[in-house]
Coordinates of C-alpha atoms in Angstrom, one line a residue:
M1 CA -0.7 16.6 16.3
L2 CA 2.8 15.8 17.1
S3 CA 4.2 19.6 16.2
V4 CA 1.6 20.7 18.5
Q5 CA 2.5 18.4 21.5
Q6 CA 6.6 19.8 20.8
G7 CA 5.5 22.4 20.3
L8 CA 3.9 22.9 23.9
K9 CA 7.3 20.8 25.3
D10 CA 9.8 23.6 24.3
E11 CA 7.6 26.0 26.2
G12 CA 8.2 23.2 29.0
V13 CA 4.8 22.5 29.0
S14 CA 4.0 18.5 29.2
V15 CA 0.8 17.2 28.1
P16 CA 0.1 13.5 26.7
M17 CA -1.3 12.9 23.6
T18 CA -4.2 11.5 24.8
K19 CA -5.3 14.9 26.7
L20 CA -4.3 16.9 23.2
C21 CA -6.3 14.5 21.1
Q22 CA -9.6 15.3 23.7
W23 CA -9.2 18.7 23.8
F24 CA -9.0 18.9 19.9
G25 CA -12.3 15.9 19.4
V26 CA -9.6 13.8 17.2
A27 CA -8.9 10.2 18.1
P28 CA -6.1 9.1 19.3
R29 CA -5.5 6.3 16.2
T30 CA -5.2 8.9 13.6
T31 CA -2.5 10.8 15.0
Y32 CA -0.5 8.2 14.1
Y33 CA -2.0 6.5 11.3
K34 CA 0.4 6.8 8.1
P35 CA -0.9 4.6 5.3
T36 CA 1.2 2.8 3.3
R37 CA 1.1 0.7 -0.2
S38 CA 3.7 -1.7 -1.1
P39 CA 4.3 -1.5 -5.0
A40 CA 3.4 -5.0 -7.1
K41 CA 5.5 -7.2 -6.6
V42 CA 6.3 -9.2 -9.9
T43 CA 9.4 -9.9 -11.1
P44 CA 10.2 -9.7 -14.7
E45 CA 11.0 -13.4 -14.8
L46 CA 7.5 -13.7 -14.6
A47 CA 6.4 -10.9 -16.6
E48 CA 8.5 -11.2 -19.5
P49 CA 6.5 -14.7 -20.4
I50 CA 3.1 -13.6 -20.3
K51 CA 4.0 -10.3 -21.8
K52 CA 5.8 -12.8 -25.4
M53 CA 2.3 -14.3 -24.9
I54 CA -0.2 -12.4 -24.8
D55 CA 1.7 -10.2 -27.5
A56 CA 1.8 -13.5 -29.4
E57 CA -2.4 -14.1 -28.9
P58 CA -3.9 -11.2 -28.1
S59 CA -7.5 -12.9 -27.7
F60 CA -6.4 -14.7 -24.5
G61 CA -7.8 -13.5 -21.5
Y62 CA -5.4 -13.7 -18.0
R63 CA -7.6 -17.3 -17.4
T64 CA -6.2 -19.1 -20.8
V65 CA -3.3 -16.7 -20.1
A66 CA -2.9 -18.2 -16.2
A67 CA -3.1 -21.9 -17.0
L68 CA -1.2 -22.1 -20.3
P69 CA 2.8 -21.9 -17.8
R70 CA 0.4 -23.0 -14.3
M71 CA 0.8 -19.7 -13.1
N72 CA -2.0 -17.6 -10.7
K73 CA -4.3 -15.5 -12.8
N74 CA -4.0 -13.0 -9.9
T75 CA 0.0 -12.5 -10.9
V76 CA -1.2 -12.6 -14.3
Q77 CA -3.8 -10.2 -13.9
R78 CA -1.1 -7.5 -12.2
I79 CA 0.7 -7.8 -15.3

């Protein structure tokens, strides 16, 4: 949509984005949507002791691994 609007602007025709969306049958909010995914925020300082604990005792589940060093279970699950 932005390229169409830019092309029309280059030709000397100024058309609002909402009008273009009506013409093409597209919701205006979809033209501006840019999905982003942030990387997992696990620091190596937290990951290293947890990995050592899992290697030492592979039968431990994530709840046990999280409870021993008193960490959040979600952090343990990300690792």
